[in-house]
Tab-separated table of C-alpha atoms in Angstrom:
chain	number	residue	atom	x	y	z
B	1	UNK	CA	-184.180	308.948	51.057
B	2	UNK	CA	-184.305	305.377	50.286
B	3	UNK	CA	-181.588	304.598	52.889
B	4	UNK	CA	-183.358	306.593	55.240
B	5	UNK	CA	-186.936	305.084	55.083
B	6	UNK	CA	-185.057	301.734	55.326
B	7	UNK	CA	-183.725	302.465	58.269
B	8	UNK	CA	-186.750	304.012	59.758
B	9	UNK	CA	-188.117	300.677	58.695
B	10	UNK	CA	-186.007	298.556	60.748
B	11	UNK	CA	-185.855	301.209	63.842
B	12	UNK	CA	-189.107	300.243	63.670
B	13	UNK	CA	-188.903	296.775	63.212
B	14	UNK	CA	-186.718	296.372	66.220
B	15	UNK	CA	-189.046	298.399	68.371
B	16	UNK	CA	-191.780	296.182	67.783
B	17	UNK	CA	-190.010	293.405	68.346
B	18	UNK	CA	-188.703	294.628	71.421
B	19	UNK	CA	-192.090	295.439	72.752
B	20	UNK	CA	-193.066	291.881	72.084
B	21	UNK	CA	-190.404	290.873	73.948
B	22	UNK	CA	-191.077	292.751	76.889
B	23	UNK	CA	-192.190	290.160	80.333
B	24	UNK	CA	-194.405	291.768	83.077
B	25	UNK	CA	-194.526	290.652	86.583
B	26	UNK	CA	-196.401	291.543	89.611
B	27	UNK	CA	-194.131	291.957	93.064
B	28	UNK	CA	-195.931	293.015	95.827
B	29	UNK	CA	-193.935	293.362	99.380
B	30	UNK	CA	-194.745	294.599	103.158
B	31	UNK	CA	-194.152	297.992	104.630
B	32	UNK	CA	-194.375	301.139	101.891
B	33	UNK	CA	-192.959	303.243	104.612
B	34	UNK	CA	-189.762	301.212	104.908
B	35	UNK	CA	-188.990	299.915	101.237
B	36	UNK	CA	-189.909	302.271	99.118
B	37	UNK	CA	-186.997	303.791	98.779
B	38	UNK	CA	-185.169	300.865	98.824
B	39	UNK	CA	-186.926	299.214	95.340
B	40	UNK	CA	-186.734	303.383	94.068
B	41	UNK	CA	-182.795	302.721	94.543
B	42	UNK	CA	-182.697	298.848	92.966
B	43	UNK	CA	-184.676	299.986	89.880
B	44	UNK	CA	-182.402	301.824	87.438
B	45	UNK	CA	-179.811	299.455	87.590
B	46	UNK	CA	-181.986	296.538	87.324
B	47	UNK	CA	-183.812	298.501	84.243
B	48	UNK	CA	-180.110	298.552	82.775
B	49	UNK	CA	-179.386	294.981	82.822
B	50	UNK	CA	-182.720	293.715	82.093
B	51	UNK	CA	-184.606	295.817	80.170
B	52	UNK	CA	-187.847	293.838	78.934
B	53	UNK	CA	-188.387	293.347	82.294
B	54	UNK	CA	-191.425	295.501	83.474
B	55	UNK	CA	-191.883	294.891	87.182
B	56	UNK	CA	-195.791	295.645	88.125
B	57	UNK	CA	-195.784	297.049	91.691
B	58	UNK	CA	-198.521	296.113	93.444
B	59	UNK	CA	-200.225	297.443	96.789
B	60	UNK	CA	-197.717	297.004	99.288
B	61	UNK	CA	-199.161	294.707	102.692
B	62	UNK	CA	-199.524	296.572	105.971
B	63	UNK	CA	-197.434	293.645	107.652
B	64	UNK	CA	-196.059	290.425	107.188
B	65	UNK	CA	-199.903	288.981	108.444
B	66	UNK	CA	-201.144	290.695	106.073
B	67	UNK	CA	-199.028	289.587	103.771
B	68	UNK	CA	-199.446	285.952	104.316
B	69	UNK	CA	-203.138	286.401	104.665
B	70	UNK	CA	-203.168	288.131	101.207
B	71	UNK	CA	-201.237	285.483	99.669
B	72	UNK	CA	-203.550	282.839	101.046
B	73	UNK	CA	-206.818	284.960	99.326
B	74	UNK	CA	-205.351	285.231	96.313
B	75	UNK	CA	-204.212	281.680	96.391
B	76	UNK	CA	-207.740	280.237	96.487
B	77	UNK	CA	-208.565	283.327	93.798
B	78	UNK	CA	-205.724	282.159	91.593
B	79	UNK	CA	-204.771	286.188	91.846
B	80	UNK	CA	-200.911	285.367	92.490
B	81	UNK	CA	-198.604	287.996	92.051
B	82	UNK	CA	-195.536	286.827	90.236
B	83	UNK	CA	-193.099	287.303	93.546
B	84	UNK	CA	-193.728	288.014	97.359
B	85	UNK	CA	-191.811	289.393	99.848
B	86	UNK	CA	-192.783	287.271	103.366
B	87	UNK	CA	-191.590	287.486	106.762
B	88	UNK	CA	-188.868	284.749	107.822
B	89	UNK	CA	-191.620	283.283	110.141
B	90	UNK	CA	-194.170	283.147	107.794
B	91	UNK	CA	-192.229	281.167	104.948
B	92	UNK	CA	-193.417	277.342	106.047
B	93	UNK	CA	-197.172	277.921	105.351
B	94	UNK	CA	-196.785	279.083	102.060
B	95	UNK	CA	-194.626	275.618	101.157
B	96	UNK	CA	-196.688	273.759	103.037
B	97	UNK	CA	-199.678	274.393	100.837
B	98	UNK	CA	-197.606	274.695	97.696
B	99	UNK	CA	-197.596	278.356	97.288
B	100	UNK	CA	-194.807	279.121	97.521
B	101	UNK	CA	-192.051	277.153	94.395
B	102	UNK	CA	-188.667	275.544	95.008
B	103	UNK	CA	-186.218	277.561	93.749
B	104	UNK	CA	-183.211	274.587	93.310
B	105	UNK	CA	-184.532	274.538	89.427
B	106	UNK	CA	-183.446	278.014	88.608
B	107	UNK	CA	-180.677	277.914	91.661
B	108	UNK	CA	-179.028	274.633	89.469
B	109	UNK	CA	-178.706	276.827	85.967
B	110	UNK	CA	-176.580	279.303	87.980
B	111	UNK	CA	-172.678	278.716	87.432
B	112	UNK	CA	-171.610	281.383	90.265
B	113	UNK	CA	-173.878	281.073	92.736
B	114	UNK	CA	-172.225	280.938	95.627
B	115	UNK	CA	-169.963	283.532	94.757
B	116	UNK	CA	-172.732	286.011	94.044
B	117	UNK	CA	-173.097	285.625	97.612
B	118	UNK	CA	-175.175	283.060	98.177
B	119	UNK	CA	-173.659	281.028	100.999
B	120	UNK	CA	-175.292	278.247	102.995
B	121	UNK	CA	-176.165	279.980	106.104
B	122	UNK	CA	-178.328	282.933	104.322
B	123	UNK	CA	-179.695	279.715	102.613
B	124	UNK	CA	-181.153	277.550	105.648
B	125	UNK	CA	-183.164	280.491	106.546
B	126	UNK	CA	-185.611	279.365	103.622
B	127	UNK	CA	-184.534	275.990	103.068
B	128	UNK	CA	-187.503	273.776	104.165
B	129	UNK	CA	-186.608	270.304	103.512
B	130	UNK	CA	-183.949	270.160	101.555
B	131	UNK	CA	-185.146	272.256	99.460
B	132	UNK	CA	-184.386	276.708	98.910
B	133	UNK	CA	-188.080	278.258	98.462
B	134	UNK	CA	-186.827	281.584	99.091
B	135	UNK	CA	-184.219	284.020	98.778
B	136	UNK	CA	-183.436	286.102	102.591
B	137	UNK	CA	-183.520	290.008	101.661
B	138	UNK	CA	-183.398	291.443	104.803
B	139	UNK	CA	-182.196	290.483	108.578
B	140	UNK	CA	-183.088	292.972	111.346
B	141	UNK	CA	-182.961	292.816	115.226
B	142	UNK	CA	-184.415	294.206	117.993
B	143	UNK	CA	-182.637	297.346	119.153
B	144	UNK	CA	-182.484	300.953	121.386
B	145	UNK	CA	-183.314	304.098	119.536
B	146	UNK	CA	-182.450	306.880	122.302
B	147	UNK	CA	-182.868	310.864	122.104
B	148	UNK	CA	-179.907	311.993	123.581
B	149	UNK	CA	-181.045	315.498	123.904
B	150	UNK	CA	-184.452	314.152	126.123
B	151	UNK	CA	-182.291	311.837	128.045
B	152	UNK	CA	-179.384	314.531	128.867
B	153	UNK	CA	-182.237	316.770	130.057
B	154	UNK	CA	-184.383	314.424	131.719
B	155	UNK	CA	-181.106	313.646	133.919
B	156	UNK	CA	-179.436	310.337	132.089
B	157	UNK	CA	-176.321	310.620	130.732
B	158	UNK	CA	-175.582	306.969	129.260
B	159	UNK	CA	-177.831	304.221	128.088
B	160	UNK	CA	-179.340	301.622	129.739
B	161	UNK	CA	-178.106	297.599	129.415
B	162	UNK	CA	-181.332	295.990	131.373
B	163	UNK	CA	-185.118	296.607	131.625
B	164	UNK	CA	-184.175	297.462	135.009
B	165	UNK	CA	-181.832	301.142	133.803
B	166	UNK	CA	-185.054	301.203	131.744
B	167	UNK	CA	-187.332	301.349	134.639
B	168	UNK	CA	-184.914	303.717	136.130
B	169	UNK	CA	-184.399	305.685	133.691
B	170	UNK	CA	-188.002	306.655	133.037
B	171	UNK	CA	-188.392	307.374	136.788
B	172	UNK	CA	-185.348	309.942	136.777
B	173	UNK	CA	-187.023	311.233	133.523
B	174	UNK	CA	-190.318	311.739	134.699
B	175	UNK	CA	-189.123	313.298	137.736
B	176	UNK	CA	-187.405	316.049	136.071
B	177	UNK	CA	-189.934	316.466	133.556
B	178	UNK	CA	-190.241	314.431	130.703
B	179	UNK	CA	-193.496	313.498	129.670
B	180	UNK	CA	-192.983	310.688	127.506
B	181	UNK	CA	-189.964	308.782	128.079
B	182	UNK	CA	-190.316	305.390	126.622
B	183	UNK	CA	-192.092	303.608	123.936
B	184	UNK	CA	-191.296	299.186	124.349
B	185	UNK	CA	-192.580	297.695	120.906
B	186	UNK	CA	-194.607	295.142	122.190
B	187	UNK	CA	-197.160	295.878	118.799
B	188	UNK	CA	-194.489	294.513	116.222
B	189	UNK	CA	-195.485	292.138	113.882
B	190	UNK	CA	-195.525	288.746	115.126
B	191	UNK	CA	-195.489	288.616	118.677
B	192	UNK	CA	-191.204	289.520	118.143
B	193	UNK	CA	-190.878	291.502	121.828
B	194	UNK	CA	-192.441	288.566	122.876
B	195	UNK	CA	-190.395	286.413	121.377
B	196	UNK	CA	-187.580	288.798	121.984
B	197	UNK	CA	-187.409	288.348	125.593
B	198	UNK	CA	-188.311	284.562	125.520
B	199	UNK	CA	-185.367	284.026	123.438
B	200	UNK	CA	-182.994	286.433	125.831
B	201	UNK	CA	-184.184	283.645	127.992
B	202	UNK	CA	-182.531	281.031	125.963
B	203	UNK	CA	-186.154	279.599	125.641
B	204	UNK	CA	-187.952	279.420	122.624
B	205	UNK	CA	-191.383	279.873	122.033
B	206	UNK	CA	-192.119	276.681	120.361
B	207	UNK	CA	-190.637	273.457	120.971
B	208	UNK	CA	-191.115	269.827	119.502
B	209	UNK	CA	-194.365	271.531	117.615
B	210	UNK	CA	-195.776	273.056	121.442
B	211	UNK	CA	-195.869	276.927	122.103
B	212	UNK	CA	-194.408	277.173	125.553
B	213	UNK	CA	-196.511	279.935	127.080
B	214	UNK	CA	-197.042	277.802	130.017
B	215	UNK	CA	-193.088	277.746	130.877
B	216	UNK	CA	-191.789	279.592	133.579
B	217	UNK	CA	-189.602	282.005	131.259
B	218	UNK	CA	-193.222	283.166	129.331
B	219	UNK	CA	-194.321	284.202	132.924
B	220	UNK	CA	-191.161	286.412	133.545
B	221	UNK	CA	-191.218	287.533	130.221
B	222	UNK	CA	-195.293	288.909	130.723
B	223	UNK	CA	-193.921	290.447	134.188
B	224	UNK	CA	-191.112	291.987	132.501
B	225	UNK	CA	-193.811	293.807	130.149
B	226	UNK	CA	-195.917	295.125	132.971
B	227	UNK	CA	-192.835	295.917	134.778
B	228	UNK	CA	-191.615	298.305	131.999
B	229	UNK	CA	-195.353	299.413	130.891
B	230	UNK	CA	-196.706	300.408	134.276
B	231	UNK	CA	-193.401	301.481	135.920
B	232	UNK	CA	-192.649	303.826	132.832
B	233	UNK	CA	-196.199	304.916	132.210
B	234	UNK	CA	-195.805	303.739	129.044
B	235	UNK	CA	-198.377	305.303	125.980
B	236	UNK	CA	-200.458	303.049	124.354
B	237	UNK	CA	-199.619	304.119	121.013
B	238	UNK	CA	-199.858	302.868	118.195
B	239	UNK	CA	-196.695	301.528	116.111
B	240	UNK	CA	-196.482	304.056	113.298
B	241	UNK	CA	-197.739	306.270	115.725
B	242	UNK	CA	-195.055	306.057	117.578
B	243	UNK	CA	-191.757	305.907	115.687
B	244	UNK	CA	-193.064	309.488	113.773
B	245	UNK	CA	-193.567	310.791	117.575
B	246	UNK	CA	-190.240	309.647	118.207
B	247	UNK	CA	-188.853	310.553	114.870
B	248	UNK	CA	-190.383	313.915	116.116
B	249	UNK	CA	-188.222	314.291	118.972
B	250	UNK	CA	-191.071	314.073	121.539
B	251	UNK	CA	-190.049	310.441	123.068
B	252	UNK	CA	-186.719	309.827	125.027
B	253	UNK	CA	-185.821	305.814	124.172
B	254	UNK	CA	-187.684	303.452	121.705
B	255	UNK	CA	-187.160	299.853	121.720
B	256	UNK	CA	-187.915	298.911	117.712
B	257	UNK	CA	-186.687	296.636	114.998
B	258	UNK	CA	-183.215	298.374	113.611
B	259	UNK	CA	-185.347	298.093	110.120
B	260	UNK	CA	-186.956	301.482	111.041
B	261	UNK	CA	-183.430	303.271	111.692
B	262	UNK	CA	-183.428	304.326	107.929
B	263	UNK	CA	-187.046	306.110	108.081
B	264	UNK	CA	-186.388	307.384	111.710
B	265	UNK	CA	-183.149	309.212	109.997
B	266	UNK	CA	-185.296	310.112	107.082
B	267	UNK	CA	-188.090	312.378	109.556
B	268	UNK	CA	-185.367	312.893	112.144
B	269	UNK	CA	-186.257	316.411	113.897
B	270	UNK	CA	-183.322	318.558	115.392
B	271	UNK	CA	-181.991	316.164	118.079
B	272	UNK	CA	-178.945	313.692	118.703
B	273	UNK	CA	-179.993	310.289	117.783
B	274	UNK	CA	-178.001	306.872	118.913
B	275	UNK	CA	-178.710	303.671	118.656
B	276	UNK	CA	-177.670	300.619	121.685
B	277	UNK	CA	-178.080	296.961	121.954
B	278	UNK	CA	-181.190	295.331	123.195
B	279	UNK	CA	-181.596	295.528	127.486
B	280	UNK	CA	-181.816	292.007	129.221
B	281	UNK	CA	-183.590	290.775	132.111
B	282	UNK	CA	-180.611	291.707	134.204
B	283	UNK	CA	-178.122	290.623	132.036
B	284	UNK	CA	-176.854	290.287	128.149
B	285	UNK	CA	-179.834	288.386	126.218
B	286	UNK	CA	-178.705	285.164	125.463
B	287	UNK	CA	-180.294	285.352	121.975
B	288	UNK	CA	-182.515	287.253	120.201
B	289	UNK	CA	-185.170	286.721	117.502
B	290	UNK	CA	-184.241	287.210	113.583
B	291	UNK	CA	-186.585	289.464	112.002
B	292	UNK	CA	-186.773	290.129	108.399
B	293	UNK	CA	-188.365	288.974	105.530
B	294	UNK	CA	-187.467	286.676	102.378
B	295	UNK	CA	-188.705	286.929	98.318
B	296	UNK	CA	-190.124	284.107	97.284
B	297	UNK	CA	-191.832	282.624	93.461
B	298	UNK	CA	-195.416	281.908	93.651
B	299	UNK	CA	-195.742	283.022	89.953
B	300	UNK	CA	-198.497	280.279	88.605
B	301	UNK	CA	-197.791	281.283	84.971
B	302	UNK	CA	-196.657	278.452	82.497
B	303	UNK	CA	-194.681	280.571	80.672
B	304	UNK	CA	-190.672	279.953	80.464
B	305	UNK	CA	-190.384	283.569	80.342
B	306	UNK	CA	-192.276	285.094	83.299
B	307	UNK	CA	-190.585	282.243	85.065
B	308	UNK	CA	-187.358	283.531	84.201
B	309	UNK	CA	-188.353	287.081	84.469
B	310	UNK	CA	-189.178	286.574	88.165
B	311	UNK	CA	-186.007	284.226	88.971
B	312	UNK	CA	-183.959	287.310	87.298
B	313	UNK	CA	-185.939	289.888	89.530
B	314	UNK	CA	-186.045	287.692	92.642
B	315	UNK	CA	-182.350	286.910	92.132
B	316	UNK	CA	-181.413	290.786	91.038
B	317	UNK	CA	-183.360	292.437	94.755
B	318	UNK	CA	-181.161	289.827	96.933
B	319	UNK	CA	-177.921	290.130	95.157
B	320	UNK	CA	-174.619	291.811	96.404
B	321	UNK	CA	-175.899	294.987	94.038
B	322	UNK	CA	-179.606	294.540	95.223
B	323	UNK	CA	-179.146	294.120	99.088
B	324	UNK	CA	-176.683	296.696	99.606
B	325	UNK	CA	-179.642	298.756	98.857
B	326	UNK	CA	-181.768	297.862	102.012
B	327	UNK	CA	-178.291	298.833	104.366
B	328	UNK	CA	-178.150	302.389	102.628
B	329	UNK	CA	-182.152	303.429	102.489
B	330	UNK	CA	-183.215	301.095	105.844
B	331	UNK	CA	-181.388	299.595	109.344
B	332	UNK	CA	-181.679	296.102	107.842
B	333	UNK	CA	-178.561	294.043	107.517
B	334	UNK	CA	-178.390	292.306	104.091
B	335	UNK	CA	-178.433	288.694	104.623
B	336	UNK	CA	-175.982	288.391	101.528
B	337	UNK	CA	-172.439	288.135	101.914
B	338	UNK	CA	-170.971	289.660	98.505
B	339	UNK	CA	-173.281	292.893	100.137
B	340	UNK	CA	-171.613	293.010	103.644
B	341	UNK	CA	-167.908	291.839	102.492
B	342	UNK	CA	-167.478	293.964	99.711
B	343	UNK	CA	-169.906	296.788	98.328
B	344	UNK	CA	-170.197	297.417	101.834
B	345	UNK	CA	-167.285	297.019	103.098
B	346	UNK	CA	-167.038	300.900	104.950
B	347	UNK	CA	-170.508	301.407	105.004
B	348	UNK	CA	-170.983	300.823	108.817
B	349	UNK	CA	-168.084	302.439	109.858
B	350	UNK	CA	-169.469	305.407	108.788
B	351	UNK	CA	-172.970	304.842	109.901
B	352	UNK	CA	-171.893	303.528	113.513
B	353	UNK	CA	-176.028	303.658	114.049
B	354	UNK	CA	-176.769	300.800	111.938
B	355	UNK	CA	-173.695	299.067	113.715
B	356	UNK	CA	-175.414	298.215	116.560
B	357	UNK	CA	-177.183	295.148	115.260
B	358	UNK	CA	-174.482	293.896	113.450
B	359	UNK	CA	-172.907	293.802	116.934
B	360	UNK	CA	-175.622	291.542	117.903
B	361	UNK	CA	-175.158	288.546	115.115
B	362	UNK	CA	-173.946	286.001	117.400
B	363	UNK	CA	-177.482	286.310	119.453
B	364	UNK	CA	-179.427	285.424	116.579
B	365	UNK	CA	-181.957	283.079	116.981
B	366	UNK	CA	-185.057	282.009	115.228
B	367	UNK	CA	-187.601	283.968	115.001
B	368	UNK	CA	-190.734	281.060	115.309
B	369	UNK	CA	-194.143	280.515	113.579
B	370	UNK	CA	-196.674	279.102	115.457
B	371	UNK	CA	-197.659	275.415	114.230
B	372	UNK	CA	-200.949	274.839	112.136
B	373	UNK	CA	-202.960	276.051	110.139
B	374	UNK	CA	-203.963	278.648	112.738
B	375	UNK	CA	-200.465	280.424	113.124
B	376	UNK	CA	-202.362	283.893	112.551
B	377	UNK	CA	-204.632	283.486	114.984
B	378	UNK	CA	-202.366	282.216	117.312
B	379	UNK	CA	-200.184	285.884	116.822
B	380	UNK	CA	-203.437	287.530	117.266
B	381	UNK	CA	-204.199	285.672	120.738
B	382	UNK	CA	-200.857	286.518	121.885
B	383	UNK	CA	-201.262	290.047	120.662
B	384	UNK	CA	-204.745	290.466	122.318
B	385	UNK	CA	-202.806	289.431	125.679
B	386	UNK	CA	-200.428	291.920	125.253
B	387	UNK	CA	-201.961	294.303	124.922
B	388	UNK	CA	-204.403	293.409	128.156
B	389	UNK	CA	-201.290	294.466	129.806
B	390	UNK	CA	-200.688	297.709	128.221
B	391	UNK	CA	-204.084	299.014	128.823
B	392	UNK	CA	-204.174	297.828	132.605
B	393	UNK	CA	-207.122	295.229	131.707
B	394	UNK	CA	-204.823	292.472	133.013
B	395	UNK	CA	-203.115	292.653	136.398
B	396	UNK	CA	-202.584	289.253	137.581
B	397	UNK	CA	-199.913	287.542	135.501
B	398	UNK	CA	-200.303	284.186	136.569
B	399	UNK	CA	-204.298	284.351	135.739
B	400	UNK	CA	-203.450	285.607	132.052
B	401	UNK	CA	-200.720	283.578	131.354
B	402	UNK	CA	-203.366	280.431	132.227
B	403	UNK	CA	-205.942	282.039	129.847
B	404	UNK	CA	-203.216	282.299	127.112
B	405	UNK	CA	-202.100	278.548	127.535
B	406	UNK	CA	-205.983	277.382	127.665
B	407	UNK	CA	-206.745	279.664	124.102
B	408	UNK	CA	-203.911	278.609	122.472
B	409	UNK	CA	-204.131	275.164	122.817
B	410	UNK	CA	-207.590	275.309	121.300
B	411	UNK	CA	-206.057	276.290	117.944
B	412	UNK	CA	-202.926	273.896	117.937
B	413	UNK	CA	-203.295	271.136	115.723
B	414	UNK	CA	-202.501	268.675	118.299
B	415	UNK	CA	-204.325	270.607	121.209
């Protein structure tokens, strides 16, 4: 009995110690509807190797604005969660103002980490300076989700390669029929479609700290939009909206972010569903925006240990283990190389869906943030224009591409 209360004793013991031990840190990250699943997946094997780790999940953001707007509240409210998860083109702010922490400190203590996966070019996508302030978790690119079913029935039988076989194909569809043909993202986050078929251009959207909306290749790109809007009597929908009407089986082609492919698959109705590269302006883009997003340490704790805690978690989501994770649950391509060259090594052979951006690599561009402190607003100008076009409220694409130039220019730091 003695032997067993002394044992019971140090069960005990040990359990409060462990308890003391235990590290909580908040993580809060963009799109529920996406990643969900994907942190459900990460958690019991992160649990296993770190288990006085508790990971507080906060309320996810709506978007990656939202995101950076949140983290610039809570910034001034000193309400920082621990570890964010921010859009590739919304990274510079956050170091800019010091929000966001260098990472070389914790990257220096780690003996392998370049053979975790960690190679330079997933690196310069949140290298500011010369210094890593985030960690890339996700890469995703613009791509065609098509109904083959509507299609076959509406009278196409292969998928378009330019805006142009758009066009035509919502004609042919609508003639025989089909109500809803086509939904164009131009509502992502971030102006991307914009961006999308700037870069398919070979123009960026900002250059030498100017946003180039007064170039000729912004012009073509706004005429390409009301081209494919008005031509395909194009919805006004809104985004989720959208891909769980398509997911529905009651649109023929989407043109989305590959990210969604996993949650399209998820709420798939009864219908043949493939995937094709991105159209051009009447021939292969020339590049196309990266989208995406990257975890970064804004922890302001002093404490060693929720320091470490967070370097551990941040590390653990955009490892080999961790970012194999977003390929299987979502459409985005792990940024990290020990995911794609070796846990996943026949994964897109067998999903020849989620092949289709992977295809697209060598177009990848950057995806740009707009310079200033106004960046936001500048998306939401753009945005605004965009979606003059959609409703019909702007005809004359000259008149708003001069309106555009004139606003934005207001809210550049240099004017």
């Amino acid at each position: 009995m003695k032997t067993t209360l002394s044992a019971m004793a140090l069960a005990l013991t040990a359990t409060a110690v462990m308890a003391e031990e235990t590290v909580t840190i908040d993580f809060a990250y963009p799109y529920s509807h996406l990643f969900d699943v994907t942190y459900e997946a990460m958690m019991p094997a992160f649990k296993e190797a770190h288990p006085n780790i508790e990971v507080n999940f906060r309320a996810t953001y709506e978007s990656y604005e939202d995101g950076t707007n949140t983290i610039l509240r809570e910034a001034v409210s000193g309400d920082l969660p621990d570890v964010t998860m921010q859009g590739l083109n919304r990274q510079q702010i956050l170091v800019e103002k010091g929000i966001a922490k260098s990472l070389e400190p914790f990257i220096a203590k780690e003996a392998d980490f370049a053979k975790d996966g960690y190679h330079d070019a997933m690196l310069s996508l949140s290298t500011f300076g010369d210094n890593v302030h985030g960690l890339p978790f996700s890469v995703s690119l613009p791509v065609g989700y098509y109904n083959m079913d509507i299609l076959k029935a509406g009278g196409i039988d292969k998928m378009p390669t330019t805006w142009d076989e758009v066009i035509g194909a919502c004609e042919t569809m609508k003639a025989n029929g089909i109500d809803n043909p086509i939904f164009w993202g131009w509502n992502i986050t971030g102006n991307w479609f914009m961006q999308a078929l700037m870069w398919s251009q070979d123009k960026a959207i900002v250059e030498n700290g100017r946003v180039t909306l007064d170039s000729p290749e912004a012009l073509a790109a706004m005429e390409q939009m009301q081209e494919i809007f008005t031509k395909c009597e194009m919805q006004n929908l809104e985004w989720k909206a959208a891909l769980a009407s398509f997911s529905a089986g009651e649109i023929g082609m989407m043109f989305w972010s590959t990210s969604a492919l996993g949650a399209v698959e998820r709420s798939q109705g009864d219908f043949e569903l493939l995937t094709g590269p991105f159209p051009g302006m009447g021939a292969t883009p020339k590049g196309l925006p990266a989208g995406g997003n990257a975890a970064m340490l804004t922890s302001t704790s002093d404490d060693p240990k929720v320091q470490e805690a967070a370097w551990a978690w941040l590390k653990f989501i955009t490892s080999g283990e961790g970012a194999a994770e977003v390929a299987k649950t979502t459409g985005y391509m792990p940024p990290n190389k020990a995911a794609n060259e070796v846990i996943l090594a026949d994964f897109y052979d067998q999903n020849p869906n989620k092949q289709t951006a992977v295809d697209q690599l060598p177009l990848l561009r950057d995806w740009l943030a707009y310079p200033g402190d106004n960046g936001l607003a500048i998306t939401q100008v753009i945005y605004d224009g965009i979606e003059r076009i959609v409703t019909g409220d702007a005809t004359d694409m000259k008149e708003l591409q001069q309106e555009l130039v004139e606003e934005v220019a207001d809210l550049l730091p240099n004017g």
